């Protein structure tokens, strides 16, 4: 969709990357790190200053204590952290319970581990899951629960009660949990409950996050994971033969970012709240049915009021015909029919770009 957007000069509300830069201090820290000679392989677990900054951040925001020596590993983005975790924790034939629609690397990572995905479907308007469907998805072969809250692409933030049920089931069935929390600082309406803060979950959870969203540096690919020593070492062992290490100067810069004062983080979420409200109001005004996200920088909409049934067809046509790009949500389901009429728009874009996209959609509207 990004390639189609470029071909047709479309406003790209498809792929989730900001069209603006992150904090100046963080960008300057990357340049300083390069000039300071931090240009060779990092240690396998990541540069100490980043691991210490992650530990301090976890304590400061979520009251979670992790040892930077043994419980934190820097990764090539959250994507590698998820990939390496699944390669490390799964054997052939193991099952993974996850929620669909999902971030698309999950299914590929599960397949490459030789494991089997057992999706539980989140349905609009609120994208909550059905507790009985969740219980039914767990079998004796289930090994890992793969969570993502706040959730891409739906924007759902799982309420505490739902997370508590997941924690209860993880204990009951002795499951490991991989919790992708890359949108931890993008929650608008509810509270973010880090999964590892729930009773008994810290010792069985690999928590994953990334600099990509929080500091608007998706191109740097600096992520990290926090887990008890045995799990962290297992994931490190898989990661060693994927990338080994990456991005030494950017690891230094992200350490600076994690230490920014509170007003950076509050300003960040307020800016995005404004963008969410702007895009949701614009899309609603056009007549689309919009499922307002409680978190992330994505919103999904039902395109049927525009006279379309198939999101894939709609998104292939839209860049050329309307000059706007979006992503068909159906590609994030095991069975695409479940999300056929849904489309995802990203609002990590300047207000001018969001306004221009709405204006173009207004002209295009049937
Ligand atoms: N997890 C989720 C849920 C995401 O939405 C994304 C980005 N789209 C990632 C991971 C990727 O993070 P990174 O760029 O750090 O690999």
mmCIF file with all atom_site columns, N, CA and C in Angstrom, residues 131-177:
data_model
loop_
_atom_site.group_PDB
_atom_site.id
_atom_site.type_symbol
_atom_site.label_atom_id
_atom_site.label_alt_id
_atom_site.label_comp_id
_atom_site.label_asym_id
_atom_site.label_entity_id
_atom_site.label_seq_id
_atom_site.pdbx_PDB_ins_code
_atom_site.Cartn_x
_atom_site.Cartn_y
_atom_site.Cartn_z
_atom_site.occupancy
_atom_site.B_iso_or_equiv
_atom_site.pdbx_formal_charge
_atom_site.auth_seq_id
_atom_site.auth_comp_id
_atom_site.auth_asym_id
_atom_site.auth_atom_id
_atom_site.pdbx_PDB_model_num
ATOM 1   N N  . UNK A 1 131 ? -15.064 -14.658 26.448 1.00 0.00 ? 131 UNK A N  1
ATOM 2   C CA . UNK A 1 131 ? -14.317 -15.473 27.413 1.00 0.00 ? 131 UNK A CA 1
ATOM 3   C C  . UNK A 1 131 ? -14.405 -16.962 27.117 1.00 0.00 ? 131 UNK A C  1
ATOM 4   N N  . UNK A 1 132 ? -15.572 -17.412 26.648 1.00 0.00 ? 132 UNK A N  1
ATOM 5   C CA . UNK A 1 132 ? -15.707 -18.850 26.341 1.00 0.00 ? 132 UNK A CA 1
ATOM 6   C C  . UNK A 1 132 ? -14.870 -19.215 25.118 1.00 0.00 ? 132 UNK A C  1
ATOM 7   N N  . UNK A 1 133 ? -14.832 -18.314 24.140 1.00 0.00 ? 133 UNK A N  1
ATOM 8   C CA . UNK A 1 133 ? -13.999 -18.598 22.954 1.00 0.00 ? 133 UNK A CA 1
ATOM 9   C C  . UNK A 1 133 ? -12.523 -18.688 23.351 1.00 0.00 ? 133 UNK A C  1
ATOM 10  N N  . UNK A 1 134 ? -12.137 -17.834 24.289 1.00 0.00 ? 134 UNK A N  1
ATOM 11  C CA . UNK A 1 134 ? -10.741 -17.885 24.754 1.00 0.00 ? 134 UNK A CA 1
ATOM 12  C C  . UNK A 1 134 ? -10.466 -19.225 25.438 1.00 0.00 ? 134 UNK A C  1
ATOM 13  N N  . UNK A 1 135 ? -11.359 -19.614 26.335 1.00 0.00 ? 135 UNK A N  1
ATOM 14  C CA . UNK A 1 135 ? -11.157 -20.885 27.061 1.00 0.00 ? 135 UNK A CA 1
ATOM 15  C C  . UNK A 1 135 ? -11.101 -22.046 26.069 1.00 0.00 ? 135 UNK A C  1
ATOM 16  N N  . UNK A 1 136 ? -11.939 -21.995 25.048 1.00 0.00 ? 136 UNK A N  1
ATOM 17  C CA . UNK A 1 136 ? -11.993 -23.097 24.075 1.00 0.00 ? 136 UNK A CA 1
ATOM 18  C C  . UNK A 1 136 ? -10.730 -23.160 23.216 1.00 0.00 ? 136 UNK A C  1
ATOM 19  N N  . UNK A 1 137 ? -10.043 -22.037 23.079 1.00 0.00 ? 137 UNK A N  1
ATOM 20  C CA . UNK A 1 137 ? -8.840  -22.016 22.226 1.00 0.00 ? 137 UNK A CA 1
ATOM 21  C C  . UNK A 1 137 ? -7.644  -22.671 22.921 1.00 0.00 ? 137 UNK A C  1
ATOM 22  N N  . UNK A 1 138 ? -7.730  -22.800 24.244 1.00 0.00 ? 138 UNK A N  1
ATOM 23  C CA . UNK A 1 138 ? -6.599  -23.376 24.995 1.00 0.00 ? 138 UNK A CA 1
ATOM 24  C C  . UNK A 1 138 ? -6.744  -24.903 25.023 1.00 0.00 ? 138 UNK A C  1
ATOM 25  N N  . UNK A 1 139 ? -5.686  -25.600 24.606 1.00 0.00 ? 139 UNK A N  1
ATOM 26  C CA . UNK A 1 139 ? -5.701  -27.072 24.575 1.00 0.00 ? 139 UNK A CA 1
ATOM 27  C C  . UNK A 1 139 ? -4.471  -27.566 25.350 1.00 0.00 ? 139 UNK A C  1
ATOM 28  N N  . UNK A 1 140 ? -4.337  -28.873 25.489 1.00 0.00 ? 140 UNK A N  1
ATOM 29  C CA . UNK A 1 140 ? -3.130  -29.386 26.167 1.00 0.00 ? 140 UNK A CA 1
ATOM 30  C C  . UNK A 1 140 ? -1.837  -29.044 25.415 1.00 0.00 ? 140 UNK A C  1
ATOM 31  N N  . UNK A 1 141 ? -1.956  -28.698 24.126 1.00 0.00 ? 141 UNK A N  1
ATOM 32  C CA . UNK A 1 141 ? -0.748  -28.345 23.364 1.00 0.00 ? 141 UNK A CA 1
ATOM 33  C C  . UNK A 1 141 ? -0.381  -26.861 23.481 1.00 0.00 ? 141 UNK A C  1
ATOM 34  N N  . UNK A 1 142 ? -1.230  -26.073 24.103 1.00 0.00 ? 142 UNK A N  1
ATOM 35  C CA . UNK A 1 142 ? -0.951  -24.628 24.180 1.00 0.00 ? 142 UNK A CA 1
ATOM 36  C C  . UNK A 1 142 ? 0.280   -24.392 25.052 1.00 0.00 ? 142 UNK A C  1
ATOM 37  N N  . UNK A 1 143 ? 1.189   -23.602 24.502 1.00 0.00 ? 143 UNK A N  1
ATOM 38  C CA . UNK A 1 143 ? 2.439   -23.321 25.227 1.00 0.00 ? 143 UNK A CA 1
ATOM 39  C C  . UNK A 1 143 ? 2.551   -21.829 25.541 1.00 0.00 ? 143 UNK A C  1
ATOM 40  N N  . UNK A 1 144 ? 2.118   -20.998 24.575 1.00 0.00 ? 144 UNK A N  1
ATOM 41  C CA . UNK A 1 144 ? 2.342   -19.552 24.709 1.00 0.00 ? 144 UNK A CA 1
ATOM 42  C C  . UNK A 1 144 ? 1.045   -18.788 24.468 1.00 0.00 ? 144 UNK A C  1
ATOM 43  N N  . UNK A 1 145 ? 0.858   -17.768 25.276 1.00 0.00 ? 145 UNK A N  1
ATOM 44  C CA . UNK A 1 145 ? -0.209  -16.789 25.076 1.00 0.00 ? 145 UNK A CA 1
ATOM 45  C C  . UNK A 1 145 ? 0.482   -15.544 24.527 1.00 0.00 ? 145 UNK A C  1
ATOM 46  N N  . UNK A 1 146 ? 0.079   -15.106 23.341 1.00 0.00 ? 146 UNK A N  1
ATOM 47  C CA . UNK A 1 146 ? 0.737   -13.956 22.703 1.00 0.00 ? 146 UNK A CA 1
ATOM 48  C C  . UNK A 1 146 ? -0.224  -12.770 22.767 1.00 0.00 ? 146 UNK A C  1
ATOM 49  N N  . UNK A 1 147 ? 0.146   -11.780 23.565 1.00 0.00 ? 147 UNK A N  1
ATOM 50  C CA . UNK A 1 147 ? -0.757  -10.646 23.811 1.00 0.00 ? 147 UNK A CA 1
ATOM 51  C C  . UNK A 1 147 ? -0.210  -9.371  23.221 1.00 0.00 ? 147 UNK A C  1
ATOM 52  N N  . UNK A 1 148 ? -1.117  -8.484  22.871 1.00 0.00 ? 148 UNK A N  1
ATOM 53  C CA . UNK A 1 148 ? -0.720  -7.157  22.403 1.00 0.00 ? 148 UNK A CA 1
ATOM 54  C C  . UNK A 1 148 ? -1.785  -6.167  22.851 1.00 0.00 ? 148 UNK A C  1
ATOM 55  N N  . UNK A 1 149 ? -1.484  -5.453  23.917 1.00 0.00 ? 149 UNK A N  1
ATOM 56  C CA . UNK A 1 149 ? -2.412  -4.417  24.401 1.00 0.00 ? 149 UNK A CA 1
ATOM 57  C C  . UNK A 1 149 ? -1.592  -3.227  24.868 1.00 0.00 ? 149 UNK A C  1
ATOM 58  N N  . UNK A 1 150 ? -1.899  -2.025  24.374 1.00 0.00 ? 150 UNK A N  1
ATOM 59  C CA . UNK A 1 150 ? -2.832  -1.642  23.321 1.00 0.00 ? 150 UNK A CA 1
ATOM 60  C C  . UNK A 1 150 ? -2.552  -2.382  22.009 1.00 0.00 ? 150 UNK A C  1
ATOM 61  N N  . UNK A 1 151 ? -3.649  -2.649  21.279 1.00 0.00 ? 151 UNK A N  1
ATOM 62  C CA . UNK A 1 151 ? -3.612  -3.630  20.204 1.00 0.00 ? 151 UNK A CA 1
ATOM 63  C C  . UNK A 1 151 ? -3.614  -3.008  18.809 1.00 0.00 ? 151 UNK A C  1
ATOM 64  N N  . UNK A 1 152 ? -2.670  -3.442  17.991 1.00 0.00 ? 152 UNK A N  1
ATOM 65  C CA . UNK A 1 152 ? -2.654  -3.119  16.564 1.00 0.00 ? 152 UNK A CA 1
ATOM 66  C C  . UNK A 1 152 ? -3.293  -4.291  15.840 1.00 0.00 ? 152 UNK A C  1
ATOM 67  N N  . UNK A 1 153 ? -4.267  -4.110  14.950 1.00 0.00 ? 153 UNK A N  1
ATOM 68  C CA . UNK A 1 153 ? -4.726  -2.863  14.357 1.00 0.00 ? 153 UNK A CA 1
ATOM 69  C C  . UNK A 1 153 ? -5.981  -2.257  14.975 1.00 0.00 ? 153 UNK A C  1
ATOM 70  N N  . UNK A 1 154 ? -6.555  -2.870  16.014 1.00 0.00 ? 154 UNK A N  1
ATOM 71  C CA . UNK A 1 154 ? -7.895  -2.432  16.435 1.00 0.00 ? 154 UNK A CA 1
ATOM 72  C C  . UNK A 1 154 ? -7.879  -1.181  17.311 1.00 0.00 ? 154 UNK A C  1
ATOM 73  N N  . UNK A 1 155 ? -6.736  -0.919  17.970 1.00 0.00 ? 155 UNK A N  1
ATOM 74  C CA . UNK A 1 155 ? -6.686  0.194   18.918 1.00 0.00 ? 155 UNK A CA 1
ATOM 75  C C  . UNK A 1 155 ? -7.291  -0.166  20.264 1.00 0.00 ? 155 UNK A C  1
ATOM 76  N N  . UNK A 1 156 ? -7.655  -1.438  20.443 1.00 0.00 ? 156 UNK A N  1
ATOM 77  C CA . UNK A 1 156 ? -8.268  -1.854  21.713 1.00 0.00 ? 156 UNK A CA 1
ATOM 78  C C  . UNK A 1 156 ? -7.230  -1.835  22.830 1.00 0.00 ? 156 UNK A C  1
ATOM 79  N N  . UNK A 1 157 ? -7.687  -1.453  24.016 1.00 0.00 ? 157 UNK A N  1
ATOM 80  C CA . UNK A 1 157 ? -6.866  -1.560  25.225 1.00 0.00 ? 157 UNK A CA 1
ATOM 81  C C  . UNK A 1 157 ? -7.600  -2.554  26.114 1.00 0.00 ? 157 UNK A C  1
ATOM 82  N N  . UNK A 1 158 ? -7.007  -3.691  26.361 1.00 0.00 ? 158 UNK A N  1
ATOM 83  C CA . UNK A 1 158 ? -7.702  -4.730  27.125 1.00 0.00 ? 158 UNK A CA 1
ATOM 84  C C  . UNK A 1 158 ? -7.965  -4.236  28.550 1.00 0.00 ? 158 UNK A C  1
ATOM 85  N N  . UNK A 1 159 ? -9.222  -4.300  28.999 1.00 0.00 ? 159 UNK A N  1
ATOM 86  C CA . UNK A 1 159 ? -9.532  -3.887  30.369 1.00 0.00 ? 159 UNK A CA 1
ATOM 87  C C  . UNK A 1 159 ? -8.869  -4.829  31.379 1.00 0.00 ? 159 UNK A C  1
ATOM 88  N N  . UNK A 1 160 ? -8.658  -4.296  32.563 1.00 0.00 ? 160 UNK A N  1
ATOM 89  C CA . UNK A 1 160 ? -7.977  -5.072  33.605 1.00 0.00 ? 160 UNK A CA 1
ATOM 90  C C  . UNK A 1 160 ? -8.664  -6.421  33.846 1.00 0.00 ? 160 UNK A C  1
ATOM 91  N N  . UNK A 1 161 ? -9.994  -6.443  33.842 1.00 0.00 ? 161 UNK A N  1
ATOM 92  C CA . UNK A 1 161 ? -10.706 -7.693  34.146 1.00 0.00 ? 161 UNK A CA 1
ATOM 93  C C  . UNK A 1 161 ? -10.369 -8.767  33.095 1.00 0.00 ? 161 UNK A C  1
ATOM 94  N N  . UNK A 1 162 ? -10.268 -8.363  31.831 1.00 0.00 ? 162 UNK A N  1
ATOM 95  C CA . UNK A 1 162 ? -9.935  -9.334  30.778 1.00 0.00 ? 162 UNK A CA 1
ATOM 96  C C  . UNK A 1 162 ? -8.498  -9.826  30.943 1.00 0.00 ? 162 UNK A C  1
ATOM 97  N N  . UNK A 1 163 ? -7.610  -8.907  31.309 1.00 0.00 ? 163 UNK A N  1
ATOM 98  C CA . UNK A 1 163 ? -6.211  -9.306  31.508 1.00 0.00 ? 163 UNK A CA 1
ATOM 99  C C  . UNK A 1 163 ? -6.099  -10.244 32.710 1.00 0.00 ? 163 UNK A C  1
ATOM 100 N N  . UNK A 1 164 ? -6.941  -10.001 33.718 1.00 0.00 ? 164 UNK A N  1
ATOM 101 C CA . UNK A 1 164 ? -6.906  -10.888 34.894 1.00 0.00 ? 164 UNK A CA 1
ATOM 102 C C  . UNK A 1 164 ? -7.364  -12.296 34.532 1.00 0.00 ? 164 UNK A C  1
ATOM 103 N N  . UNK A 1 165 ? -8.351  -12.379 33.639 1.00 0.00 ? 165 UNK A N  1
ATOM 104 C CA . UNK A 1 165 ? -8.768  -13.718 33.185 1.00 0.00 ? 165 UNK A CA 1
ATOM 105 C C  . UNK A 1 165 ? -7.613  -14.393 32.439 1.00 0.00 ? 165 UNK A C  1
ATOM 106 N N  . UNK A 1 166 ? -6.935  -13.639 31.588 1.00 0.00 ? 166 UNK A N  1
ATOM 107 C CA . UNK A 1 166 ? -5.798  -14.204 30.852 1.00 0.00 ? 166 UNK A CA 1
ATOM 108 C C  . UNK A 1 166 ? -4.720  -14.687 31.825 1.00 0.00 ? 166 UNK A C  1
ATOM 109 N N  . UNK A 1 167 ? -4.487  -13.906 32.869 1.00 0.00 ? 167 UNK A N  1
ATOM 110 C CA . UNK A 1 167 ? -3.478  -14.280 33.867 1.00 0.00 ? 167 UNK A CA 1
ATOM 111 C C  . UNK A 1 167 ? -3.891  -15.568 34.585 1.00 0.00 ? 167 UNK A C  1
ATOM 112 N N  . UNK A 1 168 ? -5.173  -15.633 34.915 1.00 0.00 ? 168 UNK A N  1
ATOM 113 C CA . UNK A 1 168 ? -5.696  -16.826 35.604 1.00 0.00 ? 168 UNK A CA 1
ATOM 114 C C  . UNK A 1 168 ? -5.492  -18.074 34.735 1.00 0.00 ? 168 UNK A C  1
ATOM 115 N N  . UNK A 1 169 ? -5.816  -17.937 33.444 1.00 0.00 ? 169 UNK A N  1
ATOM 116 C CA . UNK A 1 169 ? -5.681  -19.078 32.535 1.00 0.00 ? 169 UNK A CA 1
ATOM 117 C C  . UNK A 1 169 ? -4.213  -19.436 32.306 1.00 0.00 ? 169 UNK A C  1
ATOM 118 N N  . UNK A 1 170 ? -3.351  -18.414 32.273 1.00 0.00 ? 170 UNK A N  1
ATOM 119 C CA . UNK A 1 170 ? -1.915  -18.681 32.095 1.00 0.00 ? 170 UNK A CA 1
ATOM 120 C C  . UNK A 1 170 ? -1.395  -19.504 33.270 1.00 0.00 ? 170 UNK A C  1
ATOM 121 N N  . UNK A 1 171 ? -1.847  -19.158 34.480 1.00 0.00 ? 171 UNK A N  1
ATOM 122 C CA . UNK A 1 171 ? -1.417  -19.930 35.668 1.00 0.00 ? 171 UNK A CA 1
ATOM 123 C C  . UNK A 1 171 ? -1.993  -21.341 35.627 1.00 0.00 ? 171 UNK A C  1
ATOM 124 N N  . UNK A 1 172 ? -3.301  -21.397 35.365 1.00 0.00 ? 172 UNK A N  1
ATOM 125 C CA . UNK A 1 172 ? -3.990  -22.699 35.391 1.00 0.00 ? 172 UNK A CA 1
ATOM 126 C C  . UNK A 1 172 ? -3.383  -23.687 34.401 1.00 0.00 ? 172 UNK A C  1
ATOM 127 N N  . UNK A 1 173 ? -3.043  -23.188 33.195 1.00 0.00 ? 173 UNK A N  1
ATOM 128 C CA . UNK A 1 173 ? -2.541  -24.087 32.142 1.00 0.00 ? 173 UNK A CA 1
ATOM 129 C C  . UNK A 1 173 ? -1.018  -24.026 32.009 1.00 0.00 ? 173 UNK A C  1
ATOM 130 N N  . UNK A 1 174 ? -0.371  -23.341 32.931 1.00 0.00 ? 174 UNK A N  1
ATOM 131 C CA . UNK A 1 174 ? 1.095   -23.214 32.937 1.00 0.00 ? 174 UNK A CA 1
ATOM 132 C C  . UNK A 1 174 ? 1.630   -22.724 31.577 1.00 0.00 ? 174 UNK A C  1
ATOM 133 N N  . UNK A 1 175 ? 1.082   -21.608 31.133 1.00 0.00 ? 175 UNK A N  1
ATOM 134 C CA . UNK A 1 175 ? 1.486   -21.039 29.841 1.00 0.00 ? 175 UNK A CA 1
ATOM 135 C C  . UNK A 1 175 ? 2.557   -19.971 30.034 1.00 0.00 ? 175 UNK A C  1
ATOM 136 N N  . UNK A 1 176 ? 3.412   -19.834 29.029 1.00 0.00 ? 176 UNK A N  1
ATOM 137 C CA . UNK A 1 176 ? 4.299   -18.677 28.980 1.00 0.00 ? 176 UNK A CA 1
ATOM 138 C C  . UNK A 1 176 ? 3.568   -17.565 28.245 1.00 0.00 ? 176 UNK A C  1
ATOM 139 N N  . UNK A 1 177 ? 3.907   -16.326 28.566 1.00 0.00 ? 177 UNK A N  1
ATOM 140 C CA . UNK A 1 177 ? 3.206   -15.194 27.958 1.00 0.00 ? 177 UNK A CA 1
ATOM 141 C C  . UNK A 1 177 ? 4.215   -14.292 27.264 1.00 0.00 ? 177 UNK A C  1
#
